[in-house]
C-alpha positions as a LaTeX table, in Angstrom:
\begin{tabular}{lrrr}
\hline
Residue & $x$ (\AA) & $y$ (\AA) & $z$ (\AA) \\
\hline
Arg1 & 95.17 & 188.57 & 81.17 \\
Ala2 & 95.16 & 190.84 & 84.19 \\
Ile3 & 97.38 & 193.38 & 82.43 \\
Asp4 & 95.09 & 193.33 & 79.38 \\
Thr5 & 92.11 & 193.91 & 81.65 \\
Ala6 & 93.88 & 196.75 & 83.47 \\
Glu7 & 94.66 & 198.38 & 80.12 \\
Leu8 & 91.04 & 197.88 & 79.01 \\
Ile9 & 92.02 & 195.52 & 76.20 \\
Thr10 & 89.78 & 192.62 & 75.18 \\
Val11 & 91.65 & 189.58 & 76.43 \\
Gly12 & 91.24 & 187.24 & 73.45 \\
Thr13 & 93.01 & 183.94 & 72.93 \\
Pro14 & 96.13 & 182.74 & 74.74 \\
Ile15 & 98.07 & 183.41 & 71.51 \\
Asp16 & 96.82 & 187.02 & 71.57 \\
Ile17 & 97.89 & 187.37 & 75.20 \\
Ile18 & 101.36 & 185.99 & 74.43 \\
Ala19 & 101.75 & 188.35 & 71.46 \\
Arg20 & 100.86 & 191.39 & 73.60 \\
Ala21 & 103.21 & 190.21 & 76.37 \\
Thr22 & 105.99 & 190.08 & 73.79 \\
Lys23 & 105.19 & 193.61 & 72.59 \\
Arg24 & 105.25 & 194.83 & 76.20 \\
Gly25 & 108.70 & 193.34 & 76.74 \\
Ile26 & 107.46 & 190.84 & 79.31 \\
Val27 & 108.33 & 187.88 & 77.08 \\
Asp28 & 111.39 & 187.65 & 74.83 \\
Asp29 & 110.45 & 184.67 & 72.68 \\
Glu30 & 106.84 & 184.36 & 71.58 \\
Leu31 & 107.44 & 180.93 & 69.99 \\
Gln32 & 108.92 & 179.56 & 73.21 \\
Met33 & 105.90 & 180.77 & 75.18 \\
Arg34 & 103.61 & 178.98 & 72.72 \\
Glu35 & 105.69 & 175.82 & 73.19 \\
Met36 & 105.28 & 176.21 & 76.96 \\
Lys37 & 101.52 & 176.48 & 76.51 \\
Glu38 & 101.53 & 173.28 & 74.44 \\
Thr39 & 103.66 & 171.53 & 77.07 \\
Arg40 & 101.17 & 172.59 & 79.73 \\
Asn41 & 98.35 & 171.17 & 77.60 \\
Ser42 & 100.27 & 167.91 & 77.19 \\
Ile43 & 100.71 & 167.60 & 80.96 \\
Val44 & 96.99 & 167.96 & 81.51 \\
His45 & 96.23 & 165.15 & 79.06 \\
Glu46 & 99.25 & 162.85 & 79.49 \\
Tyr47 & 98.94 & 159.82 & 81.71 \\
Ala48 & 101.88 & 157.63 & 80.64 \\
Gln49 & 104.61 & 157.98 & 83.25 \\
Glu50 & 107.51 & 157.88 & 80.77 \\
Gln51 & 106.00 & 160.80 & 78.86 \\
Leu52 & 105.53 & 162.75 & 82.08 \\
Phe53 & 109.25 & 162.47 & 82.85 \\
Lys54 & 110.05 & 164.04 & 79.46 \\
Leu55 & 107.53 & 166.80 & 80.08 \\
Phe56 & 108.93 & 167.53 & 83.52 \\
Gly57 & 112.37 & 167.92 & 81.96 \\
Lys58 & 110.92 & 170.54 & 79.61 \\
Ile59 & 109.33 & 172.33 & 82.54 \\
Arg60 & 112.66 & 172.41 & 84.35 \\
Asp61 & 114.25 & 173.94 & 81.26 \\
Tyr62 & 111.47 & 176.55 & 80.98 \\
Thr63 & 111.69 & 177.62 & 84.64 \\
Pro64 & 114.28 & 180.44 & 84.24 \\
Thr65 & 112.31 & 181.93 & 81.35 \\
Leu66 & 109.09 & 181.80 & 83.35 \\
Ile67 & 110.69 & 183.40 & 86.39 \\
Thr68 & 112.02 & 186.22 & 84.21 \\
Ala69 & 108.58 & 186.73 & 82.63 \\
Ile70 & 106.96 & 186.83 & 86.08 \\
Glu71 & 109.41 & 189.47 & 87.30 \\
Arg72 & 108.88 & 191.55 & 84.16 \\
Ala73 & 105.09 & 191.25 & 84.48 \\
Lys74 & 105.30 & 192.43 & 88.08 \\
Ala75 & 107.44 & 195.42 & 87.07 \\
Tyr76 & 105.08 & 196.27 & 84.20 \\
Ser77 & 102.12 & 196.04 & 86.58 \\
Arg78 & 103.78 & 198.38 & 89.07 \\
Lys79 & 104.23 & 200.94 & 86.29 \\
Leu80 & 100.53 & 200.64 & 85.45 \\
Leu81 & 99.64 & 201.41 & 89.04 \\
Thr82 & 101.67 & 204.63 & 89.00 \\
Arg83 & 100.07 & 206.06 & 85.85 \\
\hline
\end{tabular}
């Protein structure tokens, strides 16, 4: 969202944000990012402990992808600041 705002783009929906992040090279797999968003939504609404354990396993698996996306977003942001 912050990158969209910095580039004077209307933010839109999370799906729009993910699509633009993919086009910018910040995210490799748009579908996986959507799955991560759905997992996040499940965590917010899930109260059964056995389900939470499954969700935490997914989060662990997503961690390397998220760290890569964060690093790419930081690099993209630095380029914006030097324009």
